[in-house]
């Protein structure tokens, strides 16, 4: 599995998914810079819970790998460089384990198969004949975001064109709300905002507009 997390966290992620003491590996992960400075879905309680669910799965599927695909230098450089680096990171996984299925979890924009905001997305660096890209839709709801208003629960997500659509995967490109994808993953219910996993860091450095400018977010 490939996650939109900084590759500088790989050792900490390996420890979480591994068999070390759960309390110790969680503390080490949350002490990573991005978990102490960024507050959105990528550093949420839900993301932390996902990693520990993958930890349980690894006890049944020893070959399971969880790989961080964000290059912090590319991320700091530009959105163009960030997407290109993520795409190449996934291609590297293909070259080392060509028969493996790779599930890539990123924001919806990175998974589009057409340019967005004037540059190629991460998905556009992958072989089209080996890629099935999905847009995640919901019946509305909220997401925890970090923006010029600060951070907290805001209206977010991608509303499904049909709010009565049942949960499931629909391989129909026309169902996407925007951009080019191969289909959608319909959640069939409103989303709820998952707060930051590192509540101690958030309390010590509240997410305000001046804090955002200091961190370059």
GROMACS .gro file of C-alpha atoms in nm:
model
  217
    1UNK     CA    1   0.000   0.000   0.000
    2UNK     CA    2   0.126   0.349  -0.087
    3UNK     CA    3   0.028   0.644   0.131
    4UNK     CA    4   0.054   1.020   0.083
    5UNK     CA    5   0.300   1.052   0.369
    6UNK     CA    6   0.660   1.190   0.373
    7UNK     CA    7   0.919   0.924   0.293
    8UNK     CA    8   1.122   1.051   0.588
    9UNK     CA    9   0.865   0.870   0.804
   10UNK     CA   10   0.930   0.531   0.647
   11UNK     CA   11   1.121   0.388   0.943
   12UNK     CA   12   0.848   0.502   1.183
   13UNK     CA   13   0.575   0.362   0.956
   14UNK     CA   14   0.758   0.030   0.928
   15UNK     CA   15   0.768   0.015   1.307
   16UNK     CA   16   0.396   0.087   1.340
   17UNK     CA   17   0.306  -0.181   1.087
   18UNK     CA   18   0.559  -0.416   1.242
   19UNK     CA   19   0.545  -0.599   1.573
   20UNK     CA   20   0.705  -0.355   1.816
   21UNK     CA   21   0.543  -0.216   2.130
   22UNK     CA   22   0.230  -0.034   2.012
   23UNK     CA   23   0.259   0.257   2.254
   24UNK     CA   24   0.625   0.318   2.171
   25UNK     CA   25   0.585   0.303   1.792
   26UNK     CA   26   0.282   0.533   1.804
   27UNK     CA   27   0.475   0.786   2.008
   28UNK     CA   28   0.766   0.773   1.763
   29UNK     CA   29   0.537   0.827   1.464
   30UNK     CA   30   0.352   1.119   1.620
   31UNK     CA   31   0.687   1.280   1.701
   32UNK     CA   32   0.764   1.305   1.326
   33UNK     CA   33   0.768   1.669   1.203
   34UNK     CA   34   0.459   1.651   0.983
   35UNK     CA   35   0.248   1.495   1.260
   36UNK     CA   36   0.352   1.786   1.484
   37UNK     CA   37   0.302   2.066   1.230
   38UNK     CA   38   0.028   1.972   0.981
   39UNK     CA   39  -0.334   1.917   1.071
   40UNK     CA   40  -0.554   1.765   0.804
   41UNK     CA   41  -0.669   1.420   0.699
   42UNK     CA   42  -0.314   1.302   0.636
   43UNK     CA   43  -0.224   1.341   1.005
   44UNK     CA   44  -0.566   1.260   1.148
   45UNK     CA   45  -0.679   1.008   1.404
   46UNK     CA   46  -0.834   0.819   1.113
   47UNK     CA   47  -0.496   0.791   0.939
   48UNK     CA   48  -0.336   0.662   1.258
   49UNK     CA   49  -0.615   0.407   1.297
   50UNK     CA   50  -0.564   0.298   0.936
   51UNK     CA   51  -0.197   0.228   1.004
   52UNK     CA   52  -0.282   0.015   1.306
   53UNK     CA   53  -0.544  -0.174   1.105
   54UNK     CA   54  -0.272  -0.245   0.850
   55UNK     CA   55  -0.056  -0.365   1.138
   56UNK     CA   56  -0.321  -0.628   1.218
   57UNK     CA   57  -0.352  -0.726   0.852
   58UNK     CA   58   0.023  -0.782   0.831
   59UNK     CA   59  -0.004  -1.057   1.090
   60UNK     CA   60  -0.218  -1.245   0.834
   61UNK     CA   61  -0.043  -1.127   0.517
   62UNK     CA   62   0.329  -1.114   0.580
   63UNK     CA   63   0.405  -0.970   0.235
   64UNK     CA   64   0.203  -0.654   0.306
   65UNK     CA   65   0.411  -0.337   0.274
   66UNK     CA   66   0.313   0.021   0.355
   67UNK     CA   67   0.522   0.278   0.169
   68UNK     CA   68   0.534   0.657   0.208
   69UNK     CA   69   0.551   0.822  -0.136
   70UNK     CA   70   0.589   1.196  -0.066
   71UNK     CA   71   0.932   1.353  -0.119
   72UNK     CA   72   0.946   1.646   0.130
   73UNK     CA   73   1.187   1.842  -0.090
   74UNK     CA   74   0.960   1.806  -0.393
   75UNK     CA   75   0.657   1.897  -0.181
   76UNK     CA   76   0.829   2.215  -0.064
   77UNK     CA   77   0.938   2.299  -0.418
   78UNK     CA   78   0.603   2.306  -0.602
   79UNK     CA   79   0.279   2.113  -0.659
   80UNK     CA   80   0.419   2.005  -0.998
   81UNK     CA   81   0.730   1.853  -0.840
   82UNK     CA   82   0.524   1.696  -0.562
   83UNK     CA   83   0.296   1.508  -0.802
   84UNK     CA   84   0.584   1.399  -1.023
   85UNK     CA   85   0.778   1.265  -0.725
   86UNK     CA   86   0.475   1.071  -0.598
   87UNK     CA   87   0.416   0.920  -0.941
   88UNK     CA   88   0.777   0.810  -0.971
   89UNK     CA   89   0.772   0.666  -0.619
   90UNK     CA   90   0.480   0.440  -0.714
   91UNK     CA   91   0.658   0.341  -1.037
   92UNK     CA   92   0.955   0.233  -0.825
   93UNK     CA   93   0.728  -0.008  -0.636
   94UNK     CA   94   0.622  -0.157  -0.969
   95UNK     CA   95   0.982  -0.215  -1.071
   96UNK     CA   96   1.073  -0.395  -0.747
   97UNK     CA   97   0.757  -0.608  -0.716
   98UNK     CA   98   0.600  -0.618  -1.066
   99UNK     CA   99   0.338  -0.881  -0.979
  100UNK     CA  100   0.208  -0.708  -0.668
  101UNK     CA  101  -0.116  -0.515  -0.647
  102UNK     CA  102  -0.049  -0.162  -0.523
  103UNK     CA  103  -0.329   0.031  -0.355
  104UNK     CA  104  -0.246   0.401  -0.356
  105UNK     CA  105  -0.426   0.634  -0.113
  106UNK     CA  106  -0.396   1.005  -0.194
  107UNK     CA  107  -0.617   1.309  -0.219
  108UNK     CA  108  -0.865   1.306  -0.506
  109UNK     CA  109  -0.672   1.556  -0.720
  110UNK     CA  110  -0.353   1.346  -0.723
  111UNK     CA  111  -0.548   1.050  -0.863
  112UNK     CA  112  -0.690   1.232  -1.167
  113UNK     CA  113  -0.582   1.116  -1.512
  114UNK     CA  114  -0.589   1.466  -1.661
  115UNK     CA  115  -0.392   1.779  -1.567
  116UNK     CA  116  -0.518   1.986  -1.277
  117UNK     CA  117  -0.414   2.336  -1.178
  118UNK     CA  118  -0.184   2.353  -1.478
  119UNK     CA  119   0.031   2.045  -1.415
  120UNK     CA  120   0.032   1.668  -1.447
  121UNK     CA  121  -0.104   1.475  -1.151
  122UNK     CA  122   0.070   1.184  -0.980
  123UNK     CA  123  -0.155   0.933  -1.158
  124UNK     CA  124  -0.044   1.064  -1.497
  125UNK     CA  125   0.307   0.930  -1.435
  126UNK     CA  126   0.174   0.572  -1.409
  127UNK     CA  127   0.109   0.327  -1.696
  128UNK     CA  128  -0.253   0.378  -1.802
  129UNK     CA  129  -0.299   0.009  -1.882
  130UNK     CA  130  -0.210  -0.085  -1.522
  131UNK     CA  131  -0.404   0.189  -1.345
  132UNK     CA  132  -0.760   0.203  -1.214
  133UNK     CA  133  -0.820   0.542  -1.059
  134UNK     CA  134  -1.120   0.616  -0.838
  135UNK     CA  135  -1.270   0.935  -0.705
  136UNK     CA  136  -1.409   0.902  -0.352
  137UNK     CA  137  -1.758   1.048  -0.324
  138UNK     CA  138  -1.991   1.095  -0.029
  139UNK     CA  139  -2.332   1.228   0.066
  140UNK     CA  140  -2.176   1.550   0.192
  141UNK     CA  141  -2.028   1.599   0.536
  142UNK     CA  142  -1.712   1.748   0.680
  143UNK     CA  143  -1.335   1.709   0.673
  144UNK     CA  144  -1.064   1.839   0.905
  145UNK     CA  145  -0.874   2.100   0.704
  146UNK     CA  146  -0.592   2.349   0.741
  147UNK     CA  147  -0.656   2.670   0.547
  148UNK     CA  148  -0.639   3.050   0.567
  149UNK     CA  149  -0.914   3.044   0.831
  150UNK     CA  150  -0.713   2.821   1.059
  151UNK     CA  151  -0.787   2.453   1.102
  152UNK     CA  152  -1.088   2.255   1.206
  153UNK     CA  153  -1.396   2.084   1.071
  154UNK     CA  154  -1.515   2.240   0.745
  155UNK     CA  155  -1.754   2.129   0.474
  156UNK     CA  156  -1.551   1.903   0.251
  157UNK     CA  157  -1.529   1.598   0.037
  158UNK     CA  158  -1.674   1.531  -0.307
  159UNK     CA  159  -2.055   1.509  -0.310
  160UNK     CA  160  -2.186   1.217  -0.512
  161UNK     CA  161  -2.397   1.313  -0.814
  162UNK     CA  162  -2.659   1.077  -0.671
  163UNK     CA  163  -2.682   1.101  -0.292
  164UNK     CA  164  -2.895   0.787  -0.283
  165UNK     CA  165  -2.628   0.574  -0.452
  166UNK     CA  166  -2.545   0.262  -0.245
  167UNK     CA  167  -2.196   0.203  -0.109
  168UNK     CA  168  -1.964   0.043  -0.360
  169UNK     CA  169  -1.716   0.073  -0.645
  170UNK     CA  170  -1.862   0.190  -0.976
  171UNK     CA  171  -1.636   0.157  -1.283
  172UNK     CA  172  -1.800   0.441  -1.474
  173UNK     CA  173  -1.596   0.753  -1.552
  174UNK     CA  174  -1.908   0.964  -1.606
  175UNK     CA  175  -1.999   0.938  -1.236
  176UNK     CA  176  -1.701   1.149  -1.130
  177UNK     CA  177  -1.779   1.495  -1.003
  178UNK     CA  178  -1.470   1.644  -1.171
  179UNK     CA  179  -1.165   1.538  -1.371
  180UNK     CA  180  -1.087   1.212  -1.548
  181UNK     CA  181  -1.090   0.888  -1.350
  182UNK     CA  182  -1.198   0.531  -1.418
  183UNK     CA  183  -1.482   0.527  -1.167
  184UNK     CA  184  -1.586   0.618  -0.816
  185UNK     CA  185  -1.582   0.472  -0.469
  186UNK     CA  186  -1.918   0.579  -0.327
  187UNK     CA  187  -1.921   0.601   0.052
  188UNK     CA  188  -2.300   0.644   0.047
  189UNK     CA  189  -2.307   0.852   0.365
  190UNK     CA  190  -2.184   1.187   0.495
  191UNK     CA  191  -1.825   1.204   0.610
  192UNK     CA  192  -1.726   1.318   0.958
  193UNK     CA  193  -1.414   1.521   1.034
  194UNK     CA  194  -1.135   1.323   1.198
  195UNK     CA  195  -0.928   1.547   1.430
  196UNK     CA  196  -0.547   1.550   1.440
  197UNK     CA  197  -0.387   1.245   1.597
  198UNK     CA  198  -0.125   1.455   1.773
  199UNK     CA  199  -0.352   1.653   2.003
  200UNK     CA  200  -0.058   1.753   2.225
  201UNK     CA  201   0.118   1.931   1.938
  202UNK     CA  202  -0.204   2.100   1.830
  203UNK     CA  203  -0.261   2.234   2.180
  204UNK     CA  204   0.097   2.361   2.203
  205UNK     CA  205   0.088   2.535   1.862
  206UNK     CA  206  -0.275   2.623   1.783
  207UNK     CA  207  -0.362   2.623   1.416
  208UNK     CA  208  -0.402   2.992   1.335
  209UNK     CA  209  -0.343   3.199   1.023
  210UNK     CA  210  -0.008   3.327   1.159
  211UNK     CA  211   0.095   2.970   1.243
  212UNK     CA  212   0.015   2.866   0.886
  213UNK     CA  213   0.240   3.137   0.745
  214UNK     CA  214   0.523   3.038   0.978
  215UNK     CA  215   0.512   2.674   0.867
  216UNK     CA  216   0.474   2.758   0.498
  217UNK     CA  217   0.147   2.569   0.462
   0.00000   0.00000   0.00000
